[in-house]
Short mmCIF file of C-alpha atoms and ligand atoms in Angstrom, two decimals:
data_model
loop_
_atom_site.label_atom_id
_atom_site.label_comp_id
_atom_site.label_asym_id
_atom_site.label_seq_id
_atom_site.Cartn_x
_atom_site.Cartn_y
_atom_site.Cartn_z
CA UNK A 232 49.87 -77.44 5.06
CA UNK A 233 47.95 -76.60 1.27
CA UNK A 234 48.67 -79.72 -0.02
CA UNK A 235 46.44 -81.27 -2.21
CA UNK A 236 44.00 -78.96 -1.53
CA UNK A 237 41.16 -77.27 -4.00
CA UNK A 238 41.28 -73.72 -4.31
CA UNK A 239 38.30 -71.42 -5.14
CA UNK A 240 37.87 -67.92 -5.39
CA UNK A 241 34.27 -67.60 -6.37
CA UNK A 242 32.68 -68.20 -2.68
CA UNK A 243 29.15 -69.76 -4.63
CA UNK A 244 31.54 -72.24 -6.08
CA UNK A 245 32.89 -73.61 -2.20
CA UNK A 246 32.89 -76.66 -1.22
CA UNK A 247 33.39 -78.49 1.49
CA UNK A 248 37.47 -78.64 2.43
CA UNK A 249 38.27 -76.16 -0.24
CA UNK A 250 40.46 -73.18 0.11
CA UNK A 251 38.86 -70.01 -0.65
CA UNK A 252 41.29 -67.18 -1.51
CA UNK A 253 40.02 -63.71 -1.27
CA UNK A 254 40.75 -61.61 -4.23
CA UNK A 255 40.08 -57.83 -4.85
CA UNK A 256 38.75 -57.69 -8.06
CA UNK A 257 37.87 -54.23 -10.18
CA UNK A 258 33.97 -55.10 -9.47
CA UNK A 259 34.24 -56.42 -5.70
CA UNK A 260 36.44 -57.82 -3.17
CA UNK A 261 36.24 -61.56 -2.29
CA UNK A 262 36.99 -60.35 1.77
CA UNK A 263 32.93 -59.59 1.77
CA UNK A 264 32.05 -63.31 0.83
CA UNK A 265 34.76 -65.22 3.17
CA UNK A 266 31.93 -65.91 5.23
CA UNK A 267 29.46 -67.15 2.91
CA UNK A 268 32.62 -69.54 1.63
CA UNK A 269 33.59 -70.48 4.92
CA UNK A 270 29.31 -71.38 5.71
CA UNK A 271 29.72 -73.42 1.90
CA UNK A 272 32.06 -75.54 3.54
CA UNK A 273 35.69 -74.24 2.60
CA UNK A 274 38.46 -74.89 5.74
CA UNK A 275 40.57 -72.16 5.62
CA UNK A 276 40.17 -68.58 3.76
CA UNK A 277 43.31 -66.70 2.64
CA UNK A 278 42.50 -62.94 3.26
CA UNK A 279 44.68 -59.91 3.42
CA UNK A 280 43.19 -58.48 6.10
CA UNK A 281 40.70 -59.48 9.33
CA UNK A 282 37.33 -60.53 8.61
CA UNK A 283 34.63 -61.31 11.32
CA UNK A 284 35.10 -64.71 11.51
CA UNK A 285 36.56 -67.42 13.62
CA UNK A 286 40.72 -66.46 13.57
CA UNK A 287 41.37 -70.09 13.42
CA UNK A 288 40.28 -70.29 9.77
CA UNK A 289 41.65 -67.47 8.69
CA UNK A 290 45.23 -67.40 6.83
CA UNK A 291 46.96 -63.92 6.66
CA UNK A 292 48.62 -62.93 3.72
CA UNK A 293 50.35 -59.76 2.52
CA UNK A 294 49.00 -60.10 -1.15
CA UNK A 295 46.50 -62.72 -1.81
CA UNK A 296 47.11 -62.63 -5.77
CA UNK A 297 50.51 -63.49 -5.28
CA UNK A 298 50.13 -66.01 -2.66
CA UNK A 299 48.14 -67.66 -5.71
CA UNK A 300 50.86 -67.44 -8.22
CA UNK A 301 53.73 -68.44 -5.79
CA UNK A 302 51.52 -71.53 -4.95
CA UNK A 303 51.49 -72.27 -8.27
CA UNK A 304 54.85 -72.13 -9.31
CA UNK A 305 55.97 -73.74 -6.12
CA UNK A 306 53.91 -76.78 -7.25
CA UNK A 307 55.63 -76.65 -10.10
CA UNK A 308 58.98 -76.50 -9.66
CA UNK A 309 58.50 -79.71 -7.33
CA UNK A 310 57.53 -81.67 -10.09
CA UNK A 311 59.37 -79.62 -12.41
CA UNK A 312 57.73 -80.42 -15.89
CA UNK A 313 59.12 -78.94 -19.18
CA UNK A 314 56.99 -76.05 -19.74
CA UNK A 315 55.37 -75.17 -22.85
CA UNK A 316 54.43 -71.73 -22.75
CA UNK A 317 51.70 -70.48 -25.86
CA UNK A 318 51.13 -67.01 -26.52
CA UNK A 319 49.71 -64.75 -29.68
CA UNK A 320 46.51 -62.84 -31.01
CA UNK A 321 45.02 -66.41 -33.07
CA UNK A 322 45.18 -69.89 -32.23
CA UNK A 323 46.33 -70.44 -28.50
CA UNK A 324 43.79 -72.66 -27.44
CA UNK A 325 43.57 -74.52 -30.68
CA UNK A 326 47.57 -74.95 -30.75
CA UNK A 327 47.75 -76.10 -26.92
CA UNK A 328 44.52 -78.62 -27.74
CA UNK A 329 46.66 -80.37 -30.78
CA UNK A 330 49.47 -80.93 -28.42
CA UNK A 331 48.12 -82.20 -25.40
CA UNK A 332 46.02 -84.46 -27.76
CA UNK A 333 48.85 -86.25 -29.86
CA UNK A 334 50.92 -86.52 -26.00
CA UNK A 335 47.44 -87.50 -24.15
CA UNK A 336 46.92 -86.76 -20.35
CA UNK A 337 48.79 -88.89 -18.62
CA UNK A 338 51.94 -87.13 -20.21
CA UNK A 339 50.82 -83.45 -20.52
CA UNK A 340 48.67 -81.35 -18.53
CA UNK A 341 46.89 -77.99 -20.21
CA UNK A 342 45.02 -74.95 -19.03
CA UNK A 343 41.75 -74.85 -20.11
CA UNK A 344 41.42 -71.65 -22.07
CA UNK A 345 39.49 -69.53 -19.88
CA UNK A 346 42.33 -70.21 -17.47
CA UNK A 347 44.82 -68.78 -18.80
CA UNK A 348 45.68 -65.25 -17.10
CA UNK A 349 47.22 -64.26 -13.93
CA UNK A 350 44.69 -65.91 -11.95
CA UNK A 351 42.85 -68.43 -14.00
CA UNK A 352 47.14 -69.84 -14.47
CA UNK A 353 47.83 -70.45 -11.06
CA UNK A 354 44.25 -71.78 -10.27
CA UNK A 355 44.46 -74.21 -12.76
CA UNK A 356 47.93 -75.76 -11.95
CA UNK A 357 47.05 -75.75 -7.95
CA UNK A 358 43.80 -77.20 -8.81
CA UNK A 359 44.36 -79.88 -11.40
CA UNK A 360 48.17 -80.79 -11.91
CA UNK A 361 49.28 -84.35 -11.52
CA UNK A 362 52.72 -83.57 -11.76
CA UNK A 363 52.66 -84.79 -15.53
CA UNK A 364 56.10 -84.68 -17.23
CA UNK A 365 54.91 -81.94 -19.71
CA UNK A 366 52.68 -78.72 -18.92
CA UNK A 367 51.70 -77.21 -22.45
CA UNK A 368 50.09 -73.46 -20.94
CA UNK A 369 48.47 -71.01 -23.20
CA UNK A 370 49.26 -67.85 -21.71
CA UNK A 371 47.12 -64.34 -22.38
CA UNK A 372 47.71 -61.32 -22.70
CA UNK A 373 45.77 -57.56 -22.14
CA UNK A 374 48.54 -55.38 -21.78
CA UNK A 375 52.03 -55.24 -21.51
CA UNK A 376 53.31 -57.21 -18.51
CA UNK A 377 50.79 -59.98 -17.75
CA UNK A 378 52.98 -62.65 -20.15
CA UNK A 379 55.94 -61.96 -17.78
CA UNK A 380 53.69 -62.38 -14.69
CA UNK A 381 52.80 -65.66 -16.46
CA UNK A 382 56.03 -66.65 -17.13
CA UNK A 383 56.59 -66.11 -13.31
CA UNK A 384 54.67 -68.80 -12.51
CA UNK A 385 55.74 -70.97 -15.10
CA UNK A 386 58.69 -70.08 -16.91
CA UNK A 387 58.40 -71.66 -20.11
CA UNK A 388 61.02 -74.14 -21.85
CA UNK A 389 59.78 -73.64 -24.92
CA UNK A 390 57.67 -70.49 -25.80
CA UNK A 391 55.93 -70.46 -29.21
CA UNK A 392 54.84 -67.31 -30.67
CA UNK A 393 52.42 -67.60 -32.81
CA UNK A 394 51.47 -64.81 -34.38
CA UNK A 395 51.06 -60.68 -33.82
CA UNK A 396 47.74 -59.28 -34.40
CA UNK A 397 45.40 -56.93 -33.64
CA UNK A 398 42.88 -58.82 -31.20
CA UNK A 399 42.64 -56.68 -27.64
CA UNK A 400 44.39 -53.51 -29.54
CA UNK A 401 41.72 -51.25 -27.54
CA UNK A 402 42.91 -52.43 -24.22
CA UNK A 403 46.42 -53.45 -24.95
CA UNK A 404 46.89 -49.31 -26.01
CA UNK A 405 48.19 -50.05 -29.66
CA UNK A 406 49.55 -52.49 -32.30
CA UNK A 407 53.11 -51.61 -30.64
CA UNK A 408 52.15 -52.73 -27.17
CA UNK A 409 50.79 -55.75 -28.15
CA UNK A 410 53.97 -56.62 -29.99
CA UNK A 411 56.12 -55.33 -27.20
CA UNK A 412 53.43 -57.49 -24.64
CA UNK A 413 54.05 -60.47 -26.60
CA UNK A 414 57.39 -60.61 -27.16
CA UNK A 415 57.57 -61.30 -23.52
CA UNK A 416 57.12 -65.41 -24.09
CA UNK A 417 60.49 -64.84 -25.47
CA UNK A 418 62.32 -62.44 -23.03
CA UNK A 419 61.07 -64.23 -19.82
CA UNK A 420 61.81 -67.96 -20.88
CA UNK A 421 64.55 -70.29 -19.25
CA UNK A 422 68.07 -69.27 -19.88
CA UNK A 423 68.26 -73.00 -21.43
CA UNK A 424 65.23 -72.30 -23.58
CA UNK A 425 64.26 -72.16 -27.21
CA UNK A 426 61.27 -69.76 -28.71
CA UNK A 427 59.24 -70.80 -31.99
CA UNK A 428 58.01 -68.31 -33.58
CA UNK A 429 56.13 -66.70 -36.21
CA UNK A 430 58.52 -65.90 -39.01
CA UNK A 431 57.48 -61.90 -38.90
CA UNK A 432 59.85 -59.76 -39.59
CA UNK A 433 58.86 -57.77 -36.45
CA UNK A 434 59.14 -60.45 -34.13
CA UNK A 435 62.67 -61.77 -35.57
CA UNK A 436 63.87 -58.18 -35.48
CA UNK A 437 63.42 -58.11 -31.62
CA UNK A 438 65.08 -61.14 -30.61
CA UNK A 439 68.12 -61.61 -32.60
CA UNK A 440 69.99 -62.37 -28.98
CA UNK A 441 67.53 -65.32 -28.43
CA UNK A 442 68.26 -68.92 -29.42
CA UNK A 443 64.72 -69.89 -31.46
CA UNK A 444 63.65 -71.41 -34.43
CA UNK A 445 60.97 -69.77 -37.11
CA UNK A 446 57.91 -71.38 -38.72
CA UNK A 447 55.14 -70.19 -41.47
CA UNK A 448 53.55 -70.13 -44.56
CA UNK A 449 56.33 -71.04 -46.86
CA UNK A 450 59.08 -69.37 -44.86
CA UNK A 451 60.95 -70.38 -41.75
CA UNK A 452 62.30 -73.44 -40.74
CA UNK A 453 59.24 -74.90 -40.14
CA UNK A 454 56.72 -74.22 -42.93
CA UNK A 455 53.27 -75.12 -44.58
CA UNK A 456 54.39 -75.45 -48.20
CA UNK A 457 50.61 -76.67 -49.62
CA UNK A 458 47.19 -77.52 -48.46
CA UNK A 459 43.93 -78.66 -49.95
CA UNK A 460 40.52 -79.65 -48.78
CA UNK A 461 39.37 -83.04 -50.39
CA UNK A 462 35.55 -84.06 -49.17
CA UNK A 463 35.93 -83.48 -45.31
CA UNK A 464 39.15 -83.76 -44.66
CA UNK A 465 42.14 -81.29 -45.24
CA UNK A 466 45.64 -82.58 -46.18
CA UNK A 467 49.13 -80.59 -45.52
CA UNK A 468 52.31 -81.00 -46.68
CA UNK A 469 55.54 -79.54 -44.24
CA UNK A 470 58.94 -78.62 -44.64
CA UNK A 471 60.93 -78.77 -41.44
CA UNK A 472 64.59 -79.69 -40.58
CA UNK A 473 63.60 -83.16 -39.88
CA UNK A 474 62.47 -83.79 -43.34
CA UNK A 475 58.95 -83.50 -45.09
CA UNK A 476 55.74 -84.54 -43.82
CA UNK A 477 52.09 -85.02 -44.67
CA UNK A 478 49.45 -84.64 -42.95
CA UNK A 479 45.82 -85.62 -43.40
CA UNK A 480 43.39 -84.00 -40.98
CA UNK A 481 40.07 -85.60 -40.71
CA UNK A 482 38.41 -82.09 -40.08
CA UNK A 483 38.28 -78.71 -42.19
CA UNK A 484 41.45 -76.66 -40.47
CA UNK A 485 42.02 -73.27 -41.83
CA UNK A 486 45.30 -72.19 -43.16
CA UNK A 487 46.01 -69.96 -39.86
CA UNK A 488 45.61 -73.48 -38.04
CA UNK A 489 47.49 -74.99 -40.71
CA UNK A 490 50.47 -72.78 -39.81
CA UNK A 491 50.17 -73.28 -36.42
CA UNK A 492 50.37 -77.10 -37.05
CA UNK A 493 53.61 -76.38 -38.03
CA UNK A 494 54.91 -74.38 -34.96
CA UNK A 495 53.23 -77.64 -32.94
CA UNK A 496 55.57 -80.08 -35.20
CA UNK A 497 58.93 -77.76 -34.11
CA UNK A 498 57.79 -78.62 -30.30
CA UNK A 499 57.94 -81.99 -30.65
CA UNK A 500 61.19 -81.88 -32.57
CA UNK A 501 62.77 -79.33 -29.94
CA UNK A 502 61.27 -81.70 -26.91
CA UNK A 503 63.13 -84.53 -28.59
CA UNK A 504 59.76 -86.26 -28.96
CA UNK A 505 59.17 -88.86 -32.10
CA UNK A 506 55.11 -88.01 -32.29
CA UNK A 507 53.22 -90.48 -34.21
CA UNK A 508 51.68 -87.55 -36.48
CA UNK A 509 48.35 -90.17 -37.27
CA UNK A 510 47.44 -88.64 -33.71
CA UNK A 511 47.68 -85.34 -35.08
CA UNK A 512 45.26 -86.21 -37.99
CA UNK A 513 42.31 -87.64 -35.41
CA UNK A 514 42.23 -83.89 -33.50
CA UNK A 515 39.07 -82.36 -34.15
CA UNK A 516 39.09 -78.10 -33.72
CA UNK A 517 37.61 -77.00 -30.71
CA UNK A 518 33.69 -75.85 -30.84
CA UNK A 519 33.73 -72.04 -31.58
CA UNK A 520 37.08 -71.51 -32.95
CA UNK A 521 36.66 -72.46 -36.46
CA UNK A 522 35.06 -76.09 -36.03
CA UNK A 523 33.83 -76.79 -39.62
CA UNK A 524 30.09 -79.03 -39.46
CA UNK A 525 28.44 -80.29 -42.09
CA UNK A 526 24.41 -80.08 -42.04
CA UNK A 527 21.78 -80.66 -44.92
CA UNK A 528 24.74 -80.75 -47.07
CA UNK A 529 26.10 -77.18 -46.69
CA UNK A 530 29.47 -76.24 -44.80
CA UNK A 531 28.62 -74.35 -41.43
CA UNK A 532 31.37 -72.99 -39.91
CA UNK A 533 31.32 -72.14 -36.08
CA UNK A 534 33.67 -69.65 -35.21
CA UNK A 535 31.33 -67.84 -32.67
CA UNK A 536 34.25 -68.36 -29.84
CA UNK A 537 35.73 -64.61 -30.85
CA UNK A 538 36.76 -62.41 -33.80
CA UNK A 539 39.79 -60.44 -34.89
CA UNK A 540 40.53 -58.78 -38.42
CA UNK A 541 43.33 -62.06 -39.01
CA UNK A 542 40.88 -64.64 -37.40
CA UNK A 543 37.88 -63.37 -39.76
CA UNK A 544 40.81 -62.70 -43.09
CA UNK A 545 41.60 -66.51 -42.86
CA UNK A 546 38.37 -67.33 -42.39
CA UNK A 547 36.54 -65.59 -45.11
CA UNK A 548 39.72 -67.08 -47.43
CA UNK A 549 38.71 -70.64 -45.88
CA UNK A 550 35.11 -70.48 -46.67
CA UNK A 551 35.49 -69.36 -50.43
CA UNK A 552 37.56 -72.80 -50.90
CA UNK A 553 34.53 -74.57 -49.04
CA UNK A 554 31.67 -73.68 -50.13
CA UNK A 555 30.29 -72.67 -54.40
CA UNK A 556 28.61 -70.05 -52.45
CA UNK A 557 29.88 -68.20 -49.23
CA UNK A 558 28.23 -66.36 -46.56
CA UNK A 559 28.68 -64.91 -43.30
CA UNK A 560 26.58 -64.23 -40.21
CA UNK A 561 28.79 -61.08 -38.26
CA UNK A 562 28.61 -59.31 -35.31
CA UNK A 563 31.38 -56.86 -34.40
CA UNK A 564 35.34 -57.01 -32.98
CA UNK A 565 34.91 -55.87 -29.37
CA UNK A 566 37.97 -54.21 -27.32
CA UNK A 567 39.12 -52.40 -30.50
CA UNK A 568 38.68 -49.27 -28.41
CA UNK A 569 40.06 -46.10 -30.35
CA UNK A 570 40.70 -48.14 -33.21
CA UNK A 571 37.16 -49.48 -33.81
CA UNK A 572 36.18 -47.51 -36.54
CA UNK A 573 39.10 -48.66 -38.47
CA UNK A 574 38.80 -52.07 -37.18
CA UNK A 575 35.13 -52.28 -38.87
CA UNK A 576 35.96 -50.66 -41.89
CA UNK A 577 38.70 -53.32 -42.66
CA UNK A 578 36.41 -55.85 -41.83
CA UNK A 579 33.82 -54.81 -43.95
CA UNK A 580 36.53 -54.81 -46.77
CA UNK A 581 37.40 -58.19 -46.20
CA UNK A 582 33.08 -59.36 -46.21
CA UNK A 583 33.24 -57.76 -49.59
CA UNK A 584 34.49 -60.94 -50.90
CA UNK A 585 31.42 -62.68 -49.78
CA UNK A 586 28.05 -63.69 -51.37
CA UNK A 587 26.24 -62.15 -48.82
CA UNK A 588 26.81 -61.13 -45.29
CA UNK A 589 24.05 -60.56 -42.92
CA UNK A 590 24.64 -58.40 -39.55
CA UNK A 591 23.51 -60.03 -35.99
CA UNK A 592 23.33 -58.05 -33.04
CA UNK A 593 23.46 -54.15 -34.32
CA UNK A 594 25.86 -51.62 -31.95
CA UNK A 595 27.92 -49.15 -32.61
CA UNK A 596 30.96 -51.11 -33.65
CA UNK A 597 29.38 -52.74 -36.22
CA UNK A 598 27.37 -50.24 -37.41
CA UNK A 599 30.48 -48.58 -38.45
CA UNK A 600 30.70 -50.92 -40.82
CA UNK A 601 30.68 -50.20 -44.98
CA UNK A 602 29.85 -53.56 -46.84
CA UNK A 603 27.77 -53.21 -50.22
CA UNK A 604 27.07 -57.56 -49.52
CA UNK A 605 25.31 -56.82 -46.18
CA UNK A 606 21.60 -58.77 -47.26
CA UNK A 607 20.44 -57.77 -43.54
CA UNK A 608 20.72 -56.21 -40.34
CA UNK A 609 19.13 -57.80 -37.52
CA UNK A 610 19.21 -58.14 -33.29
CA UNK A 611 16.46 -60.82 -33.92
CA UNK A 612 18.17 -64.32 -34.15
CA UNK A 613 15.01 -65.51 -35.65
CA UNK A 614 15.07 -63.04 -38.39
CA UNK A 615 18.61 -64.30 -39.33
CA UNK A 616 17.89 -67.69 -39.14
CA UNK A 617 14.77 -67.22 -41.55
CA UNK A 618 16.44 -65.38 -44.00
CA UNK A 619 19.30 -68.23 -44.07
CA UNK A 620 16.84 -71.03 -44.48
CA UNK A 621 15.97 -68.90 -47.81
CA UNK A 622 19.13 -68.23 -49.14
CA UNK A 623 21.48 -71.55 -48.57
CA UNK A 624 21.77 -74.15 -51.14
CA UNK A 625 23.60 -77.29 -50.85
CA UNK A 626 27.16 -76.88 -51.13
CA UNK A 627 26.78 -73.38 -49.67
CA UNK A 628 29.25 -72.45 -46.80
CA UNK A 629 28.43 -70.39 -43.86
CA UNK A 630 30.49 -68.83 -41.26
CA UNK A 631 29.23 -67.45 -37.65
CA UNK A 632 31.33 -64.98 -36.47
CA UNK A 633 31.96 -62.36 -34.23
CA UNK A 634 33.52 -61.64 -30.79
CA UNK A 635 31.97 -62.94 -27.76
CA UNK A 636 30.42 -60.40 -25.67
CA UNK A 637 27.64 -60.36 -28.91
CA UNK A 638 26.34 -64.00 -27.80
CA UNK A 639 26.44 -65.28 -32.10
CA UNK A 640 26.34 -68.65 -30.56
CA UNK A 641 22.72 -68.04 -29.92
CA UNK A 642 22.03 -67.47 -33.77
CA UNK A 643 24.23 -70.55 -34.55
CA UNK A 644 22.88 -72.86 -32.29
CA UNK A 645 18.65 -71.46 -33.53
CA UNK A 646 20.53 -71.77 -37.02
CA UNK A 647 21.27 -76.25 -36.04
CA UNK A 648 18.08 -76.89 -34.25
CA UNK A 649 19.65 -79.38 -32.41
CA UNK A 650 21.71 -80.84 -35.53
CA UNK A 651 25.14 -81.89 -35.32
CA UNK A 652 27.35 -83.02 -38.53
P1 ADP B 1200 42.83 -67.97 -28.89
O1 ADP B 1200 43.20 -69.00 -27.68
O2 ADP B 1200 44.33 -67.58 -29.27
O3 ADP B 1200 42.03 -67.51 -28.90
P2 ADP B 1200 41.75 -69.85 -31.17
O4 ADP B 1200 42.24 -71.03 -31.12
O5 ADP B 1200 40.49 -69.81 -30.16
O6 ADP B 1200 42.57 -69.00 -30.56
O7 ADP B 1200 41.19 -69.64 -32.33
C1 ADP B 1200 40.24 -68.40 -32.42
C2 ADP B 1200 40.26 -67.68 -33.50
O8 ADP B 1200 41.64 -67.72 -34.95
C3 ADP B 1200 39.74 -68.83 -34.45
O9 ADP B 1200 38.78 -68.14 -35.72
C4 ADP B 1200 40.88 -69.54 -35.36
O10 ADP B 1200 40.49 -70.02 -36.79
C5 ADP B 1200 41.74 -68.17 -35.52
N1 ADP B 1200 43.33 -68.58 -35.58
C6 ADP B 1200 44.04 -69.49 -35.80
N2 ADP B 1200 44.92 -69.35 -35.93
C7 ADP B 1200 45.20 -68.19 -36.57
C8 ADP B 1200 46.38 -67.81 -37.44
N3 ADP B 1200 47.82 -68.03 -37.31
N4 ADP B 1200 45.85 -66.61 -37.94
C9 ADP B 1200 44.85 -65.94 -38.11
N5 ADP B 1200 43.56 -66.75 -37.31
C10 ADP B 1200 43.90 -67.75 -36.76
#
């Protein structure tokens, strides 16, 4: 009855013929919007309890969230694609996009970066998966248990664990919890599955019984052994069990992203795919995720989508390699809970390596940061941009980075004034 149906969970997005699924969230309850969804054209509403609309319009289930997850699992079981599950504190979206870029959309399905949760993942499978032989799925974790749920929907043949950092450490309940939660992707892969994990001793110690390959910088089965920037390209050398590989990307990739490419090479080998590496060379980083553009001979790094200590560390390191002088416009790292002060103190130390720091959107989190390189603190994008324009000279590099909620993209947009490289 739901074959080829399109599912919607927000009544405002309902359209003719769609199926509206009423979910109970923290803020509101989808059951309150069933009528609205039907008025907007939904042909049916999946609900947990009766709602005052014609009965033939309702499909009653015990748990609407579980219904969505089961429907997605069944759809995957029907087509039985090779599933690559990707998790980690940093780099999920970019790694997934790289694999997808190489395989192409005829061969591979991937879920969008914002549909990587227990609701988003099933929705994207149900609405957009067309039976391709590979499903490259990014799986996000807020707390232990999340990845297990995602693996029940899409049990990976290949489980990729990129790294275990400190992102969302306040929500997850600490670093041990983050490690535990992320390891679920290895624990919940298929019996005959194989894991590809960062060669981090904390991870390796916990997965001894499993079948796995490792990757890393100078370490692991698949390793990045050197990299350099030339004009606007990145040349990286890898050593793998299948031999040495050289990749010349036509973009600037940072060290973290280059290490993740080692995992991508491992995925191709494990799947038995002989991928033409020139495909990888044409990959362009995703907007907001360490995407470097050149404007008026200045390297501008758009890393506005998110922030964690690890991704800041990598960004600063790369920035110093790129520019004659290195500046950053920064905002706070969110979801750090009781660790917030500690995180921002550490951030201050990382930023000491730069030539100057401008702080945007002063909140109590970033206010705890001490750094002798701070030139300006302001809530006004205009003030930040004016100061930057006075500071920057040709060949400099400037980074824009903060957690999503800070809205750093507003400053970047104003700075670029419509310009793109
Ligand atoms: P995610 O989907 O996990 O949030 P993204 O691909 O959106 O990851 O990248 C987010 C940030 O993480 C970017 O700033 C990127 O440069 C950084 N990053 C990617 N890989 C690593 C890594 N291995 N270590 C540290 N930072 C990384």
